[in-house]
GROMACS .gro file of C-alpha atoms in nm:
model
  188
    1UNK     CA    1   1.611   0.599   0.802
    2UNK     CA    2   1.314   0.515   0.632
    3UNK     CA    3   1.250   0.748   0.308
    4UNK     CA    4   0.932   0.780   0.158
    5UNK     CA    5   1.071   0.704  -0.186
    6UNK     CA    6   1.403   0.557  -0.299
    7UNK     CA    7   1.487   0.896  -0.412
    8UNK     CA    8   1.493   1.039  -0.072
    9UNK     CA    9   1.766   0.850   0.042
   10UNK     CA   10   1.974   1.112  -0.184
   11UNK     CA   11   1.847   1.397   0.066
   12UNK     CA   12   1.867   1.194   0.386
   13UNK     CA   13   1.537   1.351   0.467
   14UNK     CA   14   1.238   1.237   0.573
   15UNK     CA   15   0.969   1.442   0.465
   16UNK     CA   16   0.694   1.290   0.684
   17UNK     CA   17   0.855   1.304   1.015
   18UNK     CA   18   1.166   1.561   1.040
   19UNK     CA   19   0.985   1.891   1.182
   20UNK     CA   20   1.171   2.117   0.937
   21UNK     CA   21   1.109   1.916   0.617
   22UNK     CA   22   0.756   1.778   0.698
   23UNK     CA   23   0.644   2.138   0.758
   24UNK     CA   24   0.782   2.271   0.415
   25UNK     CA   25   0.635   1.950   0.243
   26UNK     CA   26   0.278   2.017   0.415
   27UNK     CA   27   0.283   2.375   0.279
   28UNK     CA   28   0.343   2.228  -0.076
   29UNK     CA   29   0.100   1.946  -0.032
   30UNK     CA   30  -0.187   2.162   0.096
   31UNK     CA   31  -0.206   2.331  -0.275
   32UNK     CA   32  -0.270   2.010  -0.417
   33UNK     CA   33  -0.659   2.052  -0.362
   34UNK     CA   34  -0.661   2.401  -0.508
   35UNK     CA   35  -0.540   2.221  -0.853
   36UNK     CA   36  -0.773   1.928  -0.838
   37UNK     CA   37  -0.452   1.672  -0.787
   38UNK     CA   38  -0.431   1.342  -0.578
   39UNK     CA   39  -0.114   1.224  -0.401
   40UNK     CA   40   0.034   0.897  -0.444
   41UNK     CA   41   0.250   0.800  -0.129
   42UNK     CA   42   0.513   0.542  -0.114
   43UNK     CA   43   0.607   0.489   0.282
   44UNK     CA   44   0.723   0.239   0.491
   45UNK     CA   45   0.529   0.140   0.801
   46UNK     CA   46   0.738   0.352   1.023
   47UNK     CA   47   0.580   0.647   0.876
   48UNK     CA   48   0.234   0.591   0.856
   49UNK     CA   49   0.116   0.747   1.175
   50UNK     CA   50   0.278   1.061   1.032
   51UNK     CA   51   0.108   1.039   0.708
   52UNK     CA   52  -0.235   0.978   0.848
   53UNK     CA   53  -0.199   1.275   1.071
   54UNK     CA   54  -0.092   1.501   0.755
   55UNK     CA   55  -0.377   1.362   0.556
   56UNK     CA   56  -0.635   1.416   0.804
   57UNK     CA   57  -0.576   1.766   0.789
   58UNK     CA   58  -0.620   1.763   0.414
   59UNK     CA   59  -0.943   1.573   0.348
   60UNK     CA   60  -0.961   1.747   0.024
   61UNK     CA   61  -0.677   1.576  -0.137
   62UNK     CA   62  -0.688   1.232  -0.266
   63UNK     CA   63  -0.432   1.002  -0.160
   64UNK     CA   64  -0.332   0.662  -0.267
   65UNK     CA   65  -0.071   0.444  -0.056
   66UNK     CA   66   0.157   0.254  -0.286
   67UNK     CA   67   0.273  -0.052  -0.274
   68UNK     CA   68   0.000  -0.226  -0.019
   69UNK     CA   69   0.188   0.023   0.246
   70UNK     CA   70   0.512  -0.174   0.172
   71UNK     CA   71   0.507  -0.460   0.440
   72UNK     CA   72   0.886  -0.599   0.325
   73UNK     CA   73   1.040  -0.887   0.296
   74UNK     CA   74   0.809  -1.128   0.513
   75UNK     CA   75   0.958  -1.479   0.535
   76UNK     CA   76   0.575  -1.626   0.570
   77UNK     CA   77   0.683  -1.807   0.839
   78UNK     CA   78   0.508  -1.718   1.144
   79UNK     CA   79   0.813  -1.616   1.328
   80UNK     CA   80   0.873  -1.310   1.558
   81UNK     CA   81   1.009  -1.089   1.282
   82UNK     CA   82   0.731  -1.101   1.038
   83UNK     CA   83   0.487  -1.069   1.334
   84UNK     CA   84   0.654  -0.759   1.430
   85UNK     CA   85   0.669  -0.621   1.094
   86UNK     CA   86   0.298  -0.702   1.036
   87UNK     CA   87   0.219  -0.570   1.360
   88UNK     CA   88   0.348  -0.202   1.239
   89UNK     CA   89   0.208  -0.229   0.903
   90UNK     CA   90  -0.140  -0.313   1.019
   91UNK     CA   91  -0.174  -0.061   1.274
   92UNK     CA   92  -0.067   0.226   0.990
   93UNK     CA   93  -0.282   0.081   0.737
   94UNK     CA   94  -0.568   0.086   1.004
   95UNK     CA   95  -0.499   0.465   1.090
   96UNK     CA   96  -0.487   0.527   0.702
   97UNK     CA   97  -0.813   0.324   0.592
   98UNK     CA   98  -1.006   0.554   0.848
   99UNK     CA   99  -0.955   0.836   0.622
  100UNK     CA  100  -1.238   0.816   0.352
  101UNK     CA  101  -1.015   0.986   0.090
  102UNK     CA  102  -0.733   0.716   0.147
  103UNK     CA  103  -0.705   0.428  -0.104
  104UNK     CA  104  -0.478   0.149  -0.146
  105UNK     CA  105  -0.280   0.017  -0.439
  106UNK     CA  106  -0.216  -0.369  -0.429
  107UNK     CA  107   0.093  -0.390  -0.605
  108UNK     CA  108   0.472  -0.495  -0.562
  109UNK     CA  109   0.360  -0.823  -0.421
  110UNK     CA  110   0.654  -0.980  -0.481
  111UNK     CA  111   0.869  -0.733  -0.235
  112UNK     CA  112   0.610  -0.816   0.040
  113UNK     CA  113   0.647  -1.206   0.010
  114UNK     CA  114   0.956  -1.303  -0.205
  115UNK     CA  115   0.891  -1.589  -0.405
  116UNK     CA  116   0.535  -1.609  -0.317
  117UNK     CA  117   0.477  -1.735  -0.684
  118UNK     CA  118   0.676  -2.034  -0.631
  119UNK     CA  119   0.545  -2.160  -0.250
  120UNK     CA  120   0.213  -2.250  -0.197
  121UNK     CA  121   0.227  -2.118   0.174
  122UNK     CA  122   0.372  -1.808   0.064
  123UNK     CA  123   0.125  -1.729  -0.164
  124UNK     CA  124  -0.119  -1.825   0.119
  125UNK     CA  125   0.005  -1.585   0.332
  126UNK     CA  126   0.020  -1.293   0.058
  127UNK     CA  127  -0.338  -1.386  -0.045
  128UNK     CA  128  -0.443  -1.302   0.298
  129UNK     CA  129  -0.250  -0.974   0.314
  130UNK     CA  130  -0.424  -0.867  -0.010
  131UNK     CA  131  -0.794  -0.936   0.109
  132UNK     CA  132  -0.710  -0.820   0.426
  133UNK     CA  133  -0.647  -0.444   0.287
  134UNK     CA  134  -0.974  -0.511   0.046
  135UNK     CA  135  -1.153  -0.586   0.387
  136UNK     CA  136  -0.982  -0.272   0.537
  137UNK     CA  137  -1.016  -0.040   0.270
  138UNK     CA  138  -1.337  -0.167   0.098
  139UNK     CA  139  -1.309  -0.273  -0.274
  140UNK     CA  140  -1.396   0.047  -0.397
  141UNK     CA  141  -1.075   0.199  -0.248
  142UNK     CA  142  -0.842  -0.081  -0.371
  143UNK     CA  143  -0.681  -0.111  -0.723
  144UNK     CA  144  -0.433  -0.347  -0.842
  145UNK     CA  145  -0.134  -0.173  -1.006
  146UNK     CA  146   0.141  -0.389  -1.140
  147UNK     CA  147   0.490  -0.208  -1.127
  148UNK     CA  148   0.480  -0.332  -1.498
  149UNK     CA  149   0.814  -0.161  -1.603
  150UNK     CA  150   1.022  -0.292  -1.329
  151UNK     CA  151   0.860  -0.655  -1.299
  152UNK     CA  152   0.751  -0.737  -1.649
  153UNK     CA  153   0.801  -1.136  -1.574
  154UNK     CA  154   0.532  -1.092  -1.275
  155UNK     CA  155   0.285  -0.841  -1.430
  156UNK     CA  156   0.043  -1.095  -1.551
  157UNK     CA  157   0.085  -1.377  -1.319
  158UNK     CA  158   0.029  -1.079  -0.998
  159UNK     CA  159  -0.260  -0.954  -1.169
  160UNK     CA  160  -0.418  -1.319  -1.252
  161UNK     CA  161  -0.358  -1.416  -0.878
  162UNK     CA  162  -0.497  -1.100  -0.745
  163UNK     CA  163  -0.828  -1.117  -0.949
  164UNK     CA  164  -0.845  -1.529  -0.867
  165UNK     CA  165  -0.833  -1.449  -0.500
  166UNK     CA  166  -1.078  -1.185  -0.494
  167UNK     CA  167  -1.311  -1.358  -0.733
  168UNK     CA  168  -1.255  -1.662  -0.440
  169UNK     CA  169  -1.346  -1.458  -0.153
  170UNK     CA  170  -1.657  -1.348  -0.314
  171UNK     CA  171  -1.763  -1.696  -0.408
  172UNK     CA  172  -1.678  -1.809  -0.034
  173UNK     CA  173  -1.898  -1.520   0.116
  174UNK     CA  174  -1.565  -1.411   0.279
  175UNK     CA  175  -1.346  -1.089   0.159
  176UNK     CA  176  -1.582  -0.820   0.297
  177UNK     CA  177  -1.688  -0.589   0.067
  178UNK     CA  178  -1.630  -0.843  -0.217
  179UNK     CA  179  -1.863  -1.104  -0.099
  180UNK     CA  180  -2.124  -0.845  -0.024
  181UNK     CA  181  -2.185  -0.760  -0.411
  182UNK     CA  182  -1.879  -0.514  -0.415
  183UNK     CA  183  -1.686  -0.743  -0.647
  184UNK     CA  184  -1.819  -0.486  -0.934
  185UNK     CA  185  -1.612  -0.219  -0.790
  186UNK     CA  186  -1.313  -0.406  -0.726
  187UNK     CA  187  -1.029  -0.282  -0.963
  188UNK     CA  188  -0.785  -0.591  -0.871
   0.00000   0.00000   0.00000
């Protein structure tokens, strides 16, 4: 099982893919727009196709995908396991990014590539993943968040790195929207 949030494990229910639960969830979700509310989703890559289908039916609800779509525990070694995880994650994030009302939080970097801050090769992999999301969603639909209360020690480090990566991409002419003058819109 891959719940949308840790608390869902307590209910043993996948609110995006279980037909009964998903129908009830969508009924509630459909009420958000009438109240001027947005929706933050924490999901795993296996749920992204169902999430994209739900969000496409409710384009009037702004959505933010948490934790960069949760690529998890990448070894950053180019191995088969990482490649499979990244293929699933990329396919899902591409579907979500195609929806103009969906944005991406660049957060919880340590869960994506554990130890990235102490290993230059892992840092390079994570940097590329962050910039890939900025390219995919555009700078105006990406934001940095810290998971501050949980990861206090890495908050400033993560924010500094994210900003430095974005600035370097803009200077180098890469980074998609960042390189085209979009840096002022980037909330990294």
